[in-house]
Structures are given as C-alpha cells and as structure tokens.
PDB file of C-alpha atoms and ligand atoms in Angstrom:
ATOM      1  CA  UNK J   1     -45.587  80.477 -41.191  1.00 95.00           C
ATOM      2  CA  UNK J   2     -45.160  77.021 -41.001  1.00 98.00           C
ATOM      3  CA  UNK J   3     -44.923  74.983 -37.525  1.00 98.00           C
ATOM      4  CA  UNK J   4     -41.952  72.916 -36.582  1.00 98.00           C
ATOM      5  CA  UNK J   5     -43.061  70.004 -33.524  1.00 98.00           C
ATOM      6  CA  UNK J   6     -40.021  69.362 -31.875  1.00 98.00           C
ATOM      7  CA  UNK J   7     -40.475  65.979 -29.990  1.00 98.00           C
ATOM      8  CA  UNK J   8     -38.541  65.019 -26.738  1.00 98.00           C
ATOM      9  CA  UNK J   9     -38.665  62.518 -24.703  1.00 98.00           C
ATOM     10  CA  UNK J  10     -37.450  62.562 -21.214  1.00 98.00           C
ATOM     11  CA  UNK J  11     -36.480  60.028 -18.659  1.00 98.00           C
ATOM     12  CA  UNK J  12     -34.738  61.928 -15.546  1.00 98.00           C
ATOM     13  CA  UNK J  13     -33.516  65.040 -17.499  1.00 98.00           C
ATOM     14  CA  UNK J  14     -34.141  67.594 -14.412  1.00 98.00           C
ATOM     15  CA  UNK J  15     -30.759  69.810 -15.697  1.00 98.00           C
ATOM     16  CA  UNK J  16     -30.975  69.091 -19.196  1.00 98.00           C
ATOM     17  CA  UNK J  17     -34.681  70.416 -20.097  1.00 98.00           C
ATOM     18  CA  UNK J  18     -33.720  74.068 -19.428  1.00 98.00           C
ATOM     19  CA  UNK J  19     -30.450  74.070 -20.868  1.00 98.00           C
ATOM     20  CA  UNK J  20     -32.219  72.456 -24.193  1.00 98.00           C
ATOM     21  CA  UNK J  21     -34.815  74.567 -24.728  1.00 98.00           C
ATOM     22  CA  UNK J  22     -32.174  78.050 -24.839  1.00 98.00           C
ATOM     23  CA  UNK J  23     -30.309  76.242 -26.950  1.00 98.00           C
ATOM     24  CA  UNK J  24     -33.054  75.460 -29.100  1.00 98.00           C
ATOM     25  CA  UNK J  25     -34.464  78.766 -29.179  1.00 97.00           C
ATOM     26  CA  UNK J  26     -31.185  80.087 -30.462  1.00 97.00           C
ATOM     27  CA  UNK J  27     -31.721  77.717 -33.980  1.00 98.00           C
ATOM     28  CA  UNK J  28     -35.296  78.973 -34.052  1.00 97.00           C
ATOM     29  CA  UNK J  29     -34.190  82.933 -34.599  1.00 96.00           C
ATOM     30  CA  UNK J  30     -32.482  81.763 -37.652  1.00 96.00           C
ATOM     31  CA  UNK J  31     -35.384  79.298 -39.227  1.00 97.00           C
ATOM     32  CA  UNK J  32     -38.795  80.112 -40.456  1.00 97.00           C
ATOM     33  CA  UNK J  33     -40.543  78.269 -38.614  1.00 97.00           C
ATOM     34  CA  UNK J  34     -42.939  78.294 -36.168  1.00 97.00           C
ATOM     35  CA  UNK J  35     -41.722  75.842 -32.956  1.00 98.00           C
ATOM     36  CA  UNK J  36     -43.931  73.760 -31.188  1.00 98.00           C
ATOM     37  CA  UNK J  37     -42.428  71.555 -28.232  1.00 98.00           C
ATOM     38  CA  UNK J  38     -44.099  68.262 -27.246  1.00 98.00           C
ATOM     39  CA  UNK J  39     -41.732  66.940 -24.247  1.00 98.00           C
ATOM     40  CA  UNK J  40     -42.491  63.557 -23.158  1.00 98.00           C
ATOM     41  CA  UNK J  41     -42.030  62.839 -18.922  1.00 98.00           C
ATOM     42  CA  UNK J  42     -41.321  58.616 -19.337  1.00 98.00           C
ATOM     43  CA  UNK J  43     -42.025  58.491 -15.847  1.00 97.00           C
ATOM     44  CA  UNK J  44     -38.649  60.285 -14.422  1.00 98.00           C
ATOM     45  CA  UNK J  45     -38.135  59.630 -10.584  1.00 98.00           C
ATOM     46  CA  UNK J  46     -36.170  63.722 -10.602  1.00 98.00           C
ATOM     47  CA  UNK J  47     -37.706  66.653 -11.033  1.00 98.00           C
ATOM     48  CA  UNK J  48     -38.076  66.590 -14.570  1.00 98.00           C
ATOM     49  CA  UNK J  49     -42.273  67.028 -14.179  1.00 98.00           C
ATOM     50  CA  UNK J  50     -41.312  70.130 -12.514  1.00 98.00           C
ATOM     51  CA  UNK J  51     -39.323  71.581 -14.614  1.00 98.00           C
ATOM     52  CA  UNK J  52     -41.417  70.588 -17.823  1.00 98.00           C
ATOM     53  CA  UNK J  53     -44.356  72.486 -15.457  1.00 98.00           C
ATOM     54  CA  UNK J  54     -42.706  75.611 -15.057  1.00 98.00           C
ATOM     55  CA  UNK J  55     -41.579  75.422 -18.862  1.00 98.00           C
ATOM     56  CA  UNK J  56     -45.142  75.221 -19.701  1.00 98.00           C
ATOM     57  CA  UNK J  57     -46.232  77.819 -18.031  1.00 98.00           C
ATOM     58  CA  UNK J  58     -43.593  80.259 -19.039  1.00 97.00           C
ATOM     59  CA  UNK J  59     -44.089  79.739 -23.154  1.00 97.00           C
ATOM     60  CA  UNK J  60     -47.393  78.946 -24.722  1.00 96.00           C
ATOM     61  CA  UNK J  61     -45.383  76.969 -27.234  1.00 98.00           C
ATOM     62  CA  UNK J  62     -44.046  74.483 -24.701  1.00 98.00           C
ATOM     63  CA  UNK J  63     -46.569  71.039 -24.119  1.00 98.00           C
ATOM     64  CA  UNK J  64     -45.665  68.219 -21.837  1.00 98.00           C
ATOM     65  CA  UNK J  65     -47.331  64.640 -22.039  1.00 98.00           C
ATOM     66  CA  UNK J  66     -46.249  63.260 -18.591  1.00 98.00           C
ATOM     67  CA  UNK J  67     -46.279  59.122 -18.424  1.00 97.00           C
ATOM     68  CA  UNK J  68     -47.440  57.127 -15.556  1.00 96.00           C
ATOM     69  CA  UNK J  69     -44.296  55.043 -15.303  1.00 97.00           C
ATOM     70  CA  UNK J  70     -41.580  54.539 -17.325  1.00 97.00           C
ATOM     71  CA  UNK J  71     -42.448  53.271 -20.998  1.00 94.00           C
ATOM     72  CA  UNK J  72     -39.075  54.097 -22.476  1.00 94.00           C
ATOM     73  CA  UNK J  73     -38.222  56.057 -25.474  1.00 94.00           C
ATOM     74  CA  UNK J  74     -39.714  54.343 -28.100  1.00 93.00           C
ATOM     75  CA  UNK J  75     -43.655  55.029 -26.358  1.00 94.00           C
ATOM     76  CA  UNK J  76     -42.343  58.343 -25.863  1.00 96.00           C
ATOM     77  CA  UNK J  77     -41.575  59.163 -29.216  1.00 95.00           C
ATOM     78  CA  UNK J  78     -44.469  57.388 -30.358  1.00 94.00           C
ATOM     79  CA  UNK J  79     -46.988  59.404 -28.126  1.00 96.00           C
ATOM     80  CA  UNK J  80     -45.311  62.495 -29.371  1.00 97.00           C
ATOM     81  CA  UNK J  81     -46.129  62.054 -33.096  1.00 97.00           C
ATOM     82  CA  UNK J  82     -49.631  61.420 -32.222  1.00 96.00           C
ATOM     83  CA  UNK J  83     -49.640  64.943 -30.178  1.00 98.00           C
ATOM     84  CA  UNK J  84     -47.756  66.625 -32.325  1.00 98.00           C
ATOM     85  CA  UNK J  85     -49.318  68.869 -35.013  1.00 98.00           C
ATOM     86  CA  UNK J  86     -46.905  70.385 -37.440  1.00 98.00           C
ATOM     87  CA  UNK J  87     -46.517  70.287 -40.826  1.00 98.00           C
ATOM     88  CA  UNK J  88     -43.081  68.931 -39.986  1.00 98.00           C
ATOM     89  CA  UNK J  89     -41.627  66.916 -36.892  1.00 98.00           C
ATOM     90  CA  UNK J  90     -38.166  66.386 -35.471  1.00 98.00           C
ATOM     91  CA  UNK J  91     -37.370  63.968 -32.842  1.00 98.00           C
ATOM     92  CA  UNK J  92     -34.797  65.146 -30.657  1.00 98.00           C
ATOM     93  CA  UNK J  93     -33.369  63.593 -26.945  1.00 97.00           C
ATOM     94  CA  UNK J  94     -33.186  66.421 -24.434  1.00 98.00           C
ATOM     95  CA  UNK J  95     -29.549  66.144 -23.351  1.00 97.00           C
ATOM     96  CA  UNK J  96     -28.034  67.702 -26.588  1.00 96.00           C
ATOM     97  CA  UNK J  97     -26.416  64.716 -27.522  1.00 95.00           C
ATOM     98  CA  UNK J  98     -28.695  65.685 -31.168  1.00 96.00           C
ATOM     99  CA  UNK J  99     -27.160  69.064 -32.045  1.00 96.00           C
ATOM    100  CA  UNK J 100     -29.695  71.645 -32.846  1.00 97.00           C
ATOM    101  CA  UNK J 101     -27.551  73.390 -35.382  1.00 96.00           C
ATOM    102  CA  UNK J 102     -28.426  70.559 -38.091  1.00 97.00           C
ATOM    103  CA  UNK J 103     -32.459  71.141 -37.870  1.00 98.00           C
ATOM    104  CA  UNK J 104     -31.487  74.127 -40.335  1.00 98.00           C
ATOM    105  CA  UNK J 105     -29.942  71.441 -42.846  1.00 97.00           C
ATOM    106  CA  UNK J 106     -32.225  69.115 -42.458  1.00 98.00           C
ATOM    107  CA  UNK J 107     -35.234  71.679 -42.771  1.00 98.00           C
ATOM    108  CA  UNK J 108     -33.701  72.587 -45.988  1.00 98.00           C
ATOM    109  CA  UNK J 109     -33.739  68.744 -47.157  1.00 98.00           C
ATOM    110  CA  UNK J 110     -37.334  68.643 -46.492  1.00 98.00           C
ATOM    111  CA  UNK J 111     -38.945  71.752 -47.434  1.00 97.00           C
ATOM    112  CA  UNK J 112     -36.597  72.246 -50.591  1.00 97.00           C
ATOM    113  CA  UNK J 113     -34.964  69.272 -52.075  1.00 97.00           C
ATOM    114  CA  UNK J 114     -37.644  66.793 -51.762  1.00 96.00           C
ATOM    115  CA  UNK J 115     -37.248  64.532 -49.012  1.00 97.00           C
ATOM    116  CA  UNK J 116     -39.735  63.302 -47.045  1.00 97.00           C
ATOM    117  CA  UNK J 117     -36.808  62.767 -44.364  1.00 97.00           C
ATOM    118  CA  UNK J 118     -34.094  63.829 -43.061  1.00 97.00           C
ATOM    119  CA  UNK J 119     -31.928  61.575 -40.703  1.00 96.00           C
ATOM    120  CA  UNK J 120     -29.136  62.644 -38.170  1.00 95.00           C
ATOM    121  CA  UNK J 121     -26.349  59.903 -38.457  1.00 91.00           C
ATOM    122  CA  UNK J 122     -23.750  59.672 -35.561  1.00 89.00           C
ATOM    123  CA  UNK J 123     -19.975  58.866 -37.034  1.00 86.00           C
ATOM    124  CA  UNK J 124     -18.483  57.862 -33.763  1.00 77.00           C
ATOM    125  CA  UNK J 125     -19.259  56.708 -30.220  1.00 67.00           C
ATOM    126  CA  UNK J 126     -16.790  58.559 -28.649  1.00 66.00           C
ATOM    127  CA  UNK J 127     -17.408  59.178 -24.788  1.00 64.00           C
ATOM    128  CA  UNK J 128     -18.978  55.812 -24.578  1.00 69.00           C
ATOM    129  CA  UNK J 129     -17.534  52.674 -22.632  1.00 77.00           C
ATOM    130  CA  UNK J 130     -16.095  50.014 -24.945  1.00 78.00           C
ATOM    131  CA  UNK J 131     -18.342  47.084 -23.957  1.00 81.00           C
ATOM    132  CA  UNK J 132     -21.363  49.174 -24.832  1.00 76.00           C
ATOM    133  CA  UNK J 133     -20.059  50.258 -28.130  1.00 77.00           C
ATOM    134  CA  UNK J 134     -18.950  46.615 -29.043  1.00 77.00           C
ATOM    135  CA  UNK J 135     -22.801  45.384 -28.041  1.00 78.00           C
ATOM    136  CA  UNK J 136     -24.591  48.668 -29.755  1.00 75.00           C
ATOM    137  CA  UNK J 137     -22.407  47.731 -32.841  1.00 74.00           C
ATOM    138  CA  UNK J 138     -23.433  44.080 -32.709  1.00 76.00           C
ATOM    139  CA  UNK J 139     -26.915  44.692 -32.485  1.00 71.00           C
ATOM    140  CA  UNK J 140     -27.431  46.890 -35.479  1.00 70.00           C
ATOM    141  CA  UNK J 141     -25.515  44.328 -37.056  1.00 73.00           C
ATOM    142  CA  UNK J 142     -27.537  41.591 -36.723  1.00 73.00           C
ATOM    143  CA  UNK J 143     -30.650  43.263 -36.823  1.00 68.00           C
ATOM    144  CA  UNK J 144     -30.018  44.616 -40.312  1.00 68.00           C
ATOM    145  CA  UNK J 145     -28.886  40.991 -41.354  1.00 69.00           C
ATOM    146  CA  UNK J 146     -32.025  40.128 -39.729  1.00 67.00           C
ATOM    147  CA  UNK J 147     -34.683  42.274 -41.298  1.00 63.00           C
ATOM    148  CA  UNK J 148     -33.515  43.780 -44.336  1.00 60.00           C
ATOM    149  CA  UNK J 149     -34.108  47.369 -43.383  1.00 60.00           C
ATOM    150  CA  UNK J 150     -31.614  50.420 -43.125  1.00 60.00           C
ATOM    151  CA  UNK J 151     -31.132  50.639 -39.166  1.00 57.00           C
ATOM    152  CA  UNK J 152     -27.145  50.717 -39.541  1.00 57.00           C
ATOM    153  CA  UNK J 153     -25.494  51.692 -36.378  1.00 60.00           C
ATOM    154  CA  UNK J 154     -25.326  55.318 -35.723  1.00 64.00           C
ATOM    155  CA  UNK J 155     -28.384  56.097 -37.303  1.00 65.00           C
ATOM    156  CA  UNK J 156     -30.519  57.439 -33.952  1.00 80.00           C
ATOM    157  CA  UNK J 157     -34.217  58.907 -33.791  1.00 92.00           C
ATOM    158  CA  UNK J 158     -33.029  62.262 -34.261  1.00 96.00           C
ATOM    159  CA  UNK J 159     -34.777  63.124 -37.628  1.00 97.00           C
ATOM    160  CA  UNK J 160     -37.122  65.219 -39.208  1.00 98.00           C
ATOM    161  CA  UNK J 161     -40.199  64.327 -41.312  1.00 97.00           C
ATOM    162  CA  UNK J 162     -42.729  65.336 -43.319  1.00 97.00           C
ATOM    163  CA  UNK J 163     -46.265  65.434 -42.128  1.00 98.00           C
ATOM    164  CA  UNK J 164     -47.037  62.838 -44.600  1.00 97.00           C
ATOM    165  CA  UNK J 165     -44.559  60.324 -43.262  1.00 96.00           C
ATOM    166  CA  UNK J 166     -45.568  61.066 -39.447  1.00 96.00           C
ATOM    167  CA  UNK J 167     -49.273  60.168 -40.727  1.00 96.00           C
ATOM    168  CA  UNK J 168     -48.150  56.847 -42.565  1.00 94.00           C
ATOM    169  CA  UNK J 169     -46.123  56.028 -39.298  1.00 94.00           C
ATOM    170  CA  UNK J 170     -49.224  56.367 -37.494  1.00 93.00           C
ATOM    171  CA  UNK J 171     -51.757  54.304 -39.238  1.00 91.00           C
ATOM    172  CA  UNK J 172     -49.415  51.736 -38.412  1.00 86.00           C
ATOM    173  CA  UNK J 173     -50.908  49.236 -35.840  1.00 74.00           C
ATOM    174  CA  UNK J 174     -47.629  47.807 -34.168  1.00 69.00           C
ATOM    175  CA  UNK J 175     -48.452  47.390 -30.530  1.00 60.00           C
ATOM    176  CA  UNK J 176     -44.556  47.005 -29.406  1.00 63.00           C
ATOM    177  CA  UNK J 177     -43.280  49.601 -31.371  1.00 70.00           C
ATOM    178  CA  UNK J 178     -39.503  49.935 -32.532  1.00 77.00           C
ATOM    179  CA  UNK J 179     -39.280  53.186 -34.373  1.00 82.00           C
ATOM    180  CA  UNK J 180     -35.787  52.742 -35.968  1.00 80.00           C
ATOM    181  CA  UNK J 181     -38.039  49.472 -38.322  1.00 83.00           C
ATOM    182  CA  UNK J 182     -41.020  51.166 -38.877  1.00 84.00           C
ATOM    183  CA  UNK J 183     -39.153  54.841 -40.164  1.00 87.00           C
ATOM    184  CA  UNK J 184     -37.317  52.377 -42.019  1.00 85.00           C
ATOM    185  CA  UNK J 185     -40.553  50.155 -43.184  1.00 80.00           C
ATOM    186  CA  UNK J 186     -43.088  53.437 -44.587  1.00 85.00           C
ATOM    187  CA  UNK J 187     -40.435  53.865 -47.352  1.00 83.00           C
ATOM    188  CA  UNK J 188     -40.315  57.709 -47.941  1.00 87.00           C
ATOM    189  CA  UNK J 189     -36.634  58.661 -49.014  1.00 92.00           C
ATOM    190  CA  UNK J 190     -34.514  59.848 -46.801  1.00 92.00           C
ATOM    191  CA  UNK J 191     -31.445  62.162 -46.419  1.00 94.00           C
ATOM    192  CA  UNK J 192     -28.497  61.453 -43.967  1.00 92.00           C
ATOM    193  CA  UNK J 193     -26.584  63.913 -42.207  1.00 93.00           C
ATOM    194  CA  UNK J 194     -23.088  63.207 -40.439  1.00 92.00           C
ATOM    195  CA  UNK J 195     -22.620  64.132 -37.161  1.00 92.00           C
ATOM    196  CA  UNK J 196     -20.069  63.761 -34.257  1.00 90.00           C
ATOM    197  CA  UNK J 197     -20.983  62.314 -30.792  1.00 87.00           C
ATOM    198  CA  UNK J 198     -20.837  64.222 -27.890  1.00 87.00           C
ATOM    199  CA  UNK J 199     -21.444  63.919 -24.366  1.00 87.00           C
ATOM    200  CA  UNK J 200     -24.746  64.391 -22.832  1.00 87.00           C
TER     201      UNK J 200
HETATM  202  N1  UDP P   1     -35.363  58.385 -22.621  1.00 51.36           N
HETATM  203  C1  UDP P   1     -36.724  58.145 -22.398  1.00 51.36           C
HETATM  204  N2  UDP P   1     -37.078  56.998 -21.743  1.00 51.36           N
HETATM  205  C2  UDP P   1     -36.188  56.073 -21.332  1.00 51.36           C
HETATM  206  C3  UDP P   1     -34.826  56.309 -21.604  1.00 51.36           C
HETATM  207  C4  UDP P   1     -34.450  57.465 -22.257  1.00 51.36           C
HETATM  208  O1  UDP P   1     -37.560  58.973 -22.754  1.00 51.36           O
HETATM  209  O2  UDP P   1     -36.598  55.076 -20.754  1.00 51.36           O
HETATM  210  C5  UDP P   1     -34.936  59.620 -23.315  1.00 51.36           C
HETATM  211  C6  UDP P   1     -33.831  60.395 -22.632  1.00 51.36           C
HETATM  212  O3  UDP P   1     -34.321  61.271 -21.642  1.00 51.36           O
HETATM  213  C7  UDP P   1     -33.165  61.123 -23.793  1.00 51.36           C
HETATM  214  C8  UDP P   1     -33.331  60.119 -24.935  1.00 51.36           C
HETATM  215  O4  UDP P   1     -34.409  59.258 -24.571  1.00 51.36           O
HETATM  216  O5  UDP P   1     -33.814  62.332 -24.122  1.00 51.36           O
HETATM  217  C9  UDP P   1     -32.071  59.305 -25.177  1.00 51.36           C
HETATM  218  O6  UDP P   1     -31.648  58.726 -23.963  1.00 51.36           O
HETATM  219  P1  UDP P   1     -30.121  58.670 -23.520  1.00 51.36           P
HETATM  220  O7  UDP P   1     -29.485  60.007 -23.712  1.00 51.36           O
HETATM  221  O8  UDP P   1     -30.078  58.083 -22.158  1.00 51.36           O
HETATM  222  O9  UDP P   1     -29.586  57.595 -24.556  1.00 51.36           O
HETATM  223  P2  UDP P   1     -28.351  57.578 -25.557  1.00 51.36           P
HETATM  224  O10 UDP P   1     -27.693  58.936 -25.570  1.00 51.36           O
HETATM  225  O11 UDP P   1     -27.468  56.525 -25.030  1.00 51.36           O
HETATM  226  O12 UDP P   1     -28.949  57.227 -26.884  1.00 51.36           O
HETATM  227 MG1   MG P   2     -27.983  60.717 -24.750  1.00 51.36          MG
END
C-alpha cells in the first residue's frame, strides 16, 4: 500500500492535536493509504510536547520533530518534508481549519488524473476580524504583482504533492524559506480545490 505523510505543524495546539488526529483517522478508513504523521512542536509554551509524546507512544505511525524555539510555520513545514517519507505528502495545520474530508479529492487528483499537486483554496475569511482580512488581502495582492507567481489570497499550505515535487522543493537552497513562492516556483501543475473557512 502506498504511504500518505501527513505534515503538521504546531505552535500551542495542546486541545487541538487530539481532536485532529480522530478526525483524521476517520478519512484514513475510507483511503488506501497508508498514514504517516510528522507533527512539528514550533516551540509551543502549552502542553503541546506532551500531548505529541503521549500520541507517539500510543501509534507507531505518529512522529514528532519538537523545535527549540519558535521558528514559525514556514521552518515547520519545511522540516517536515525533509522527515517525511511517503510517496505522497499533505500539509495540514492541526486546528482543522484544513478539512480532512478533501485529502480523498485531492488523493484522487494526484494518484489518478495526473497532477503533481493538489491545492486546498479557501473562498472566504469568514470568522476573521476585518482589519486582518483587509491586510491578508493586501498582501497577496501585492506580492503576486510583485513576483509573478500564483500565491492569490486564499490559497494556504494545505496541499498534497507528489514525491517528485517534495524532492524538487528540497534541492532548493533558500535559507529564509516562504513556501507559498517556492510551491509556486518548482512548476509542477496543480489542481485547486474550493473550500469554506471555518473556525479553528
Ligand atoms: N503554526 C506554527 N508556528 C507558528 C504559528 C503557527 O507551526 O509560529 C501552526 C499552527 O499551530 C497551525 C498552523 O501553523 O497548525 C496555522 O496557524 P494558525 O491556525 O494560527 O493560522 P491561520 O489559521 O490564521 O492560517
Ligand atoms: Mg488556523
């Protein structure tokens, strides 16, 4: 069978780890796939070490990295890919904001129709204040303006890749990493899904 690494990092997510990983588990009845989880502790001040511990220790299938300090998402995500081992790899965050139910479509886009990708894209910010959503909004903006790439807003980490794109991502040398540009700069083609926000 072949092995899904699901990828999550984790900054203070003491009541969300737990609550993920049934949900999770749920999706992988219905998928054949092996799962493999690589959670990522950026340097959480709760008990999120703990609870990534006890995970561990309860499922062979469930690996922690656990960070120093806190290097924020994008060195979590990027330390994942190098643990991870699958011959496909999801990035997920751990407070269910990125809903499980779509790994089966997007599984489907890259073990069937040919993508190399497949990309979760969020159709509204609903739940989030308005100043945020006017400066989140903004940014992707001028960033796309700025570097020719496809970051449009919306468009998260929460996707799932081939091997062969996680190993192209890789190779890459960038010291200060910003995943959205370098998914973007590999090439590969990509599929987007829609999906609504919720709140963590
Ligand atoms: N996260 C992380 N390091 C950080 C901040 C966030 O690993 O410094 C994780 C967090 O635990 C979650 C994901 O990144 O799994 C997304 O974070 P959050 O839900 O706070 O962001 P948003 O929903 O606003 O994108
Ligand atoms: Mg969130």
């Amino acid at each position: 069978m072949k092995k899904l690494s699901i990828i999550v990092p984790c900054y203070n997510e003491q009541e969300t780890v737990e609550l993920f990983i049934r949900e999770m588990e749920k999706v992988e009845t219905e998928m054949p796939l092996k799962f493999e989880y690589i959670f990522i502790n950026d340097g959480s001040s709760d008990e999120t070490l703990r609870v990534l511990k006890n995970a561990a220790s309860l499922k062979e299938n469930i690996n922690f990295i656990s960070f120093s300090r806190n290097f924020g998402k994008e060195a979590a995500m990027f330390a994942g890919l190098k643990k991870s081992s699958g011959d496909y790899v999801v990035i997920m965050d751990a407070d269910l904001q990125h809903p499980p139910v779509l790994l089966k479509e997007m599984y489907k886009a890259v073990s069937e129709e040919g993508y190399d990708c497949c990309a979760g894209k969020r159709v509204d910010r609903t739940g989030e204040g308005k100043i945020r959503n006017f400066l989140s909004h903004t940014f992707y903006k001028v960033m796309q303006k700025m570097c020719k790439m496809d970051m449009s807003d919306g468009c998260g980490d929460f996707r799932m890749m081939s091997r062969q794109m996680v190993d192209a991502i890789l190779e890459l040398k960038e010291y200060n990493r910003y995943m959205k540009g370098l998914f973007s700069f590999v090439g590969f083609n990509t599929k987007w899904l829609e999906f609504h926000n919720v709140e963590r």
